[in-house]
CSV table of C-alpha atoms in Angstrom, one decimal:
chain,number,residue,atom,x,y,z
D,1,MET,CA,92.8,27.3,130.3
D,2,GLY,CA,89.3,27.4,128.8
D,3,TYR,CA,87.7,30.4,127.1
D,4,SER,CA,87.7,34.0,128.3
D,5,VAL,CA,84.6,35.9,129.0
D,6,GLY,CA,85.1,38.0,125.8
D,7,GLN,CA,85.5,34.9,123.7
D,8,VAL,CA,82.4,33.4,125.1
D,9,ALA,CA,80.5,36.6,124.6
D,10,GLY,CA,81.6,36.5,120.9
D,11,PHE,CA,80.6,32.9,120.4
D,12,ALA,CA,77.2,33.2,122.0
D,13,GLY,CA,76.3,36.7,120.7
D,14,VAL,CA,75.7,38.1,124.2
D,15,THR,CA,77.3,40.9,126.0
D,16,VAL,CA,80.1,40.5,128.6
D,17,ARG,CA,77.7,42.2,131.1
D,18,THR,CA,75.2,39.5,130.5
D,19,LEU,CA,77.7,36.8,131.3
D,20,HIS,CA,78.8,38.7,134.4
D,21,HIS,CA,75.2,38.9,135.6
D,22,TYR,CA,74.7,35.1,135.0
D,23,ASP,CA,77.8,34.5,137.1
D,24,GLY,CA,76.6,36.8,139.8
D,25,ILE,CA,73.3,35.1,140.2
D,26,GLY,CA,74.8,31.6,140.0
D,27,LEU,CA,73.1,30.7,136.7
D,28,LEU,CA,76.4,30.2,134.9
D,29,VAL,CA,79.5,30.2,137.1
D,30,PRO,CA,82.7,29.7,135.1
D,31,SER,CA,84.4,26.4,136.0
D,32,GLU,CA,87.8,27.9,136.1
D,33,ARG,CA,89.8,31.1,136.9
D,34,SER,CA,93.1,32.2,135.5
D,35,HIS,CA,96.0,33.0,137.8
D,36,ALA,CA,95.0,36.6,137.6
D,37,GLY,CA,91.5,35.7,138.7
D,38,HIS,CA,89.8,36.1,135.3
D,39,ARG,CA,86.8,34.0,134.4
D,40,ARG,CA,87.5,31.0,132.2
D,41,TYR,CA,84.7,28.9,130.6
D,42,SER,CA,85.0,25.1,129.8
D,43,ASP,CA,83.1,23.3,127.1
D,44,ALA,CA,80.6,22.1,129.7
D,45,ASP,CA,80.0,25.8,130.6
D,46,LEU,CA,79.3,26.5,126.9
D,47,ASP,CA,76.8,23.7,126.8
D,48,ARG,CA,75.0,25.1,129.8
D,49,LEU,CA,75.1,28.6,128.2
D,50,GLN,CA,73.5,27.3,125.1
D,51,GLN,CA,70.7,25.7,127.1
D,52,ILE,CA,70.2,29.0,129.0
D,53,LEU,CA,69.9,31.0,125.8
D,54,PHE,CA,67.5,28.5,124.3
D,55,TYR,CA,65.2,28.9,127.3
D,56,ARG,CA,65.6,32.7,127.4
D,57,GLU,CA,64.7,32.9,123.7
D,58,LEU,CA,61.5,31.0,124.6
D,59,GLY,CA,60.7,33.6,127.2
D,60,PHE,CA,61.5,31.6,130.4
D,61,PRO,CA,62.5,33.8,133.4
D,62,LEU,CA,66.0,33.3,134.7
D,63,ASP,CA,64.8,31.6,137.9
D,64,GLU,CA,62.8,29.1,136.0
D,65,VAL,CA,65.8,28.4,133.7
D,66,ALA,CA,68.0,27.7,136.7
D,67,ALA,CA,65.4,25.4,138.1
D,68,LEU,CA,65.1,23.4,134.8
D,69,LEU,CA,68.9,23.1,134.3
D,70,ASP,CA,69.6,22.2,137.9
D,71,ASP,CA,67.0,19.5,138.1
D,72,PRO,CA,69.1,16.3,138.9
D,73,ASP,CA,66.4,14.1,137.2
D,74,ALA,CA,66.5,16.0,133.9
D,75,ASP,CA,67.7,14.2,130.8
D,76,PRO,CA,69.8,16.5,128.6
D,77,ARG,CA,68.5,14.9,125.5
D,78,ALA,CA,64.9,15.5,126.6
D,79,HIS,CA,65.8,19.2,127.2
D,80,LEU,CA,67.1,19.4,123.6
D,81,ARG,CA,64.0,17.7,122.1
D,82,ARG,CA,61.7,19.9,124.1
D,83,GLN,CA,63.6,23.1,123.2
D,84,HIS,CA,63.7,22.2,119.5
D,85,GLU,CA,59.9,21.7,119.4
D,86,LEU,CA,59.2,24.9,121.2
D,87,LEU,CA,61.7,27.0,119.3
D,88,THR,CA,60.5,25.7,115.9
D,89,ALA,CA,56.9,26.7,116.8
D,90,ARG,CA,58.1,30.0,118.2
D,91,ILE,CA,60.3,30.9,115.2
D,92,GLU,CA,57.4,30.3,112.8
D,93,LYS,CA,55.0,32.4,114.9
D,94,LEU,CA,57.4,35.3,115.3
D,95,ARG,CA,58.5,35.2,111.7
D,96,LYS,CA,54.9,35.7,110.7
D,97,MET,CA,54.3,38.3,113.3
D,98,ALA,CA,57.4,40.3,112.4
D,99,ALA,CA,56.5,40.3,108.7
D,100,ALA,CA,53.0,41.4,109.6
D,101,VAL,CA,54.0,44.3,111.7
D,102,GLU,CA,56.8,45.4,109.4
D,103,GLN,CA,54.4,45.5,106.5
D,104,ALA,CA,51.9,47.3,108.7
D,105,MET,CA,54.5,50.0,109.2
D,106,GLU,CA,54.9,50.4,105.5
D,107,ALA,CA,51.2,50.6,105.1
D,108,ARG,CA,50.8,53.1,107.9
D,109,THR,CA,49.5,55.9,105.7
D,110,MET,CA,46.3,54.2,104.6
D,111,GLY,CA,44.4,56.1,107.3
D,112,ILE,CA,46.0,59.5,106.5
D,113,ASP,CA,43.6,62.0,105.1
D,114,LEU,CA,46.2,64.2,103.3
D,115,THR,CA,46.2,65.8,99.9
D,116,PRO,CA,48.9,64.7,97.3
D,117,GLU,CA,50.7,68.0,98.0
D,118,GLU,CA,50.7,67.4,101.7
D,119,ARG,CA,51.9,63.9,101.3
D,120,PHE,CA,54.8,65.1,99.3
D,121,GLU,CA,55.5,67.7,101.9
D,122,VAL,CA,55.7,65.1,104.6
D,123,PHE,CA,57.3,62.2,102.9
D,124,GLY,CA,59.3,63.7,100.1
D,125,ASP,CA,59.9,61.4,97.3
D,126,LYS,CA,58.9,58.3,99.3
D,127,ASP,CA,55.7,56.5,98.3
D,128,PRO,CA,53.9,55.9,101.6
D,129,GLU,CA,51.4,53.5,100.0
D,130,GLN,CA,53.9,51.4,98.1
D,131,TYR,CA,53.0,48.2,100.0
D,132,ALA,CA,49.7,49.2,101.5
D,133,ALA,CA,47.4,47.0,99.4
D,134,GLU,CA,49.8,44.0,99.9
D,135,ALA,CA,49.9,44.5,103.6
D,136,GLU,CA,46.2,44.8,104.0
D,137,GLU,CA,45.5,41.7,101.9
D,138,ARG,CA,48.1,39.6,103.7
D,139,TRP,CA,48.1,40.8,107.3
D,140,GLY,CA,44.9,42.9,107.7
D,141,GLY,CA,43.7,40.5,110.3
D,142,THR,CA,46.5,40.9,112.8
D,143,GLU,CA,46.2,43.0,116.0
D,144,ALA,CA,49.4,44.9,115.4
D,145,TYR,CA,48.1,45.9,111.9
D,146,ALA,CA,44.8,46.9,113.3
D,147,GLU,CA,46.5,49.0,116.1
D,148,SER,CA,48.7,50.6,113.6
D,149,GLN,CA,45.7,51.6,111.4
D,150,ARG,CA,43.8,52.9,114.4
D,151,ARG,CA,46.6,55.2,115.4
D,152,ALA,CA,47.3,56.3,111.8
D,153,ALA,CA,43.7,57.3,111.3
D,154,ARG,CA,44.0,59.8,114.1
D,155,TYR,CA,47.2,61.5,113.0
D,156,THR,CA,47.2,64.9,111.4
D,157,LYS,CA,49.7,66.3,108.9
D,158,GLU,CA,51.7,67.8,111.8
D,159,ASP,CA,51.7,64.4,113.6
D,160,TRP,CA,53.3,62.8,110.5
D,161,LYS,CA,55.8,65.6,110.2
D,162,ARG,CA,56.9,64.8,113.8
D,163,VAL,CA,57.1,61.1,112.9
D,164,GLN,CA,59.3,61.8,109.9
D,165,ALA,CA,61.4,64.3,111.8
D,166,GLU,CA,62.1,61.7,114.5
D,167,VAL,CA,63.0,59.2,111.8
D,168,ASP,CA,65.3,61.6,110.0
D,169,ASP,CA,67.0,62.7,113.3
D,170,TRP,CA,67.6,59.0,114.3
D,171,GLN,CA,69.0,58.2,111.0
D,172,GLU,CA,71.4,61.1,111.1
D,173,ARG,CA,72.7,60.1,114.5
D,174,TYR,CA,73.0,56.5,113.5
D,175,THR,CA,75.0,57.1,110.4
D,176,ALA,CA,77.2,59.6,112.4
D,177,LEU,CA,77.8,56.8,115.0
D,178,MET,CA,79.0,54.5,112.2
D,179,ALA,CA,81.1,57.1,110.6
D,180,ALA,CA,82.9,57.6,113.9
D,181,GLY,CA,83.5,53.9,114.2
D,182,GLY,CA,81.0,53.1,116.9
D,183,GLN,CA,80.5,49.4,117.5
D,184,PRO,CA,77.1,47.7,117.6
D,185,SER,CA,77.7,46.5,121.1
D,186,GLY,CA,78.6,50.0,122.4
D,187,GLU,CA,76.3,51.9,124.7
D,188,THR,CA,75.5,54.5,122.1
D,189,ALA,CA,74.5,52.0,119.4
D,190,MET,CA,72.4,50.0,121.9
D,191,ASP,CA,70.7,53.2,123.1
D,192,LEU,CA,69.8,54.1,119.5
D,193,ALA,CA,68.5,50.5,119.0
D,194,GLU,CA,66.3,51.0,122.0
D,195,GLU,CA,65.1,54.4,120.6
D,196,HIS,CA,64.2,52.6,117.4
D,197,ARG,CA,62.1,50.1,119.3
D,198,ARG,CA,60.4,52.9,121.3
D,199,HIS,CA,59.7,55.0,118.2
D,200,ILE,CA,57.6,52.1,116.8
D,201,GLY,CA,55.8,51.6,120.1
D,202,LYS,CA,55.2,55.4,120.4
D,203,TRP,CA,53.6,55.8,117.0
D,204,TYR,CA,52.4,52.4,115.7
D,205,PHE,CA,52.3,49.4,118.1
D,206,GLU,CA,54.2,47.9,121.1
D,207,VAL,CA,57.3,45.9,120.2
D,208,PRO,CA,58.6,43.4,122.7
D,209,TYR,CA,62.3,42.6,122.6
D,210,GLU,CA,61.7,39.2,121.0
D,211,MET,CA,59.7,40.9,118.3
D,212,HIS,CA,62.5,43.5,117.9
D,213,ARG,CA,65.0,40.6,117.4
D,214,CYS,CA,62.8,39.4,114.5
D,215,PHE,CA,62.9,42.8,113.0
D,216,ALA,CA,66.7,42.8,113.3
D,217,GLU,CA,66.9,39.6,111.3
D,218,MET,CA,64.4,40.8,108.7
D,219,TYR,CA,66.5,44.0,108.1
D,220,VAL,CA,69.3,41.8,106.7
D,221,SER,CA,67.3,38.9,105.2
D,222,ASP,CA,64.6,40.9,103.4
D,223,GLU,CA,66.3,42.7,100.4
D,224,ARG,CA,63.9,45.6,100.5
D,225,PHE,CA,64.7,46.5,104.2
D,226,LYS,CA,68.4,45.8,103.7
D,227,ALA,CA,68.5,48.1,100.7
D,228,TYR,CA,66.7,50.8,102.6
D,229,TYR,CA,69.0,50.8,105.6
D,230,ASP,CA,72.2,50.3,103.5
D,231,SER,CA,71.1,53.3,101.4
D,232,LEU,CA,71.6,55.4,104.4
D,233,ARG,CA,75.1,54.0,104.9
D,234,PRO,CA,76.7,50.8,103.5
D,235,GLY,CA,76.5,48.1,106.1
D,236,LEU,CA,74.0,49.9,108.3
D,237,ALA,CA,71.4,47.0,108.1
D,238,GLU,CA,73.9,44.5,109.6
D,239,HIS,CA,75.2,47.1,112.1
D,240,LEU,CA,71.6,47.8,113.3
D,241,ARG,CA,70.8,44.1,113.5
D,242,GLN,CA,73.7,43.5,115.9
D,243,ALA,CA,72.9,46.6,117.9
D,244,ILE,CA,69.2,45.5,118.4
D,245,LEU,CA,70.3,42.0,119.4
D,246,ALA,CA,72.9,43.5,121.9
D,247,ASN,CA,70.2,45.8,123.3
D,248,ALA,CA,67.7,43.0,123.7
D,249,ASP,CA,70.4,41.0,125.5
D,250,ARG,CA,71.1,43.9,127.8
D,251,HIS,CA,67.4,44.3,128.8
D,252,SER,CA,66.9,40.5,129.2
D,253,ALA,CA,69.9,40.1,131.6
């Protein structure tokens, strides 16, 4: 009978809504239907979905993905070789970019003209310059770092209080969501993930969804970020990672 839409969503790490959308536009039409009319996906359908997700990760629009996959002269092995080369280059580029912009966030206070008393008032017991020298040395030449510094240099103490207040409010709502048993793929979690992305864009630099995906992976792979998020609530780093990925899928569908 093949696989259900829920099973496929779980295999592929996409939402059921995304699969419904792919079906609706003819990009991935399930090969079978159950007696009740439910979608059932074959192994061939899963192969096609893998190809779709590869190309989506590379930034191809859905109509171009359809054209590539439906080309009768295309060699599936050539598709895989090409995707492997492109993905390898993209992964390395995005990994460096994500590391740079995350470290730029940590170094955001380099341009703040605050007294020690004012810094303590704004940031509490956090050290806002903990990674500043490292970030400047390693990523000072990136545009995201430069943009972060340009904005930071203009912010007043009241601005930084607003930044911190937004962070504190978001953290309280996210931990409350987890305490209530909210799932990463739920609407509320995805909305909070989107708010997380927009907060960075509002105060520091623009974050495309592909970059946000890289942040999500870094939150669990980098022990410093994982420890920070898990200190808010155990398991929050992984929960947030899944919510960010689900939100990115939602907006790329």
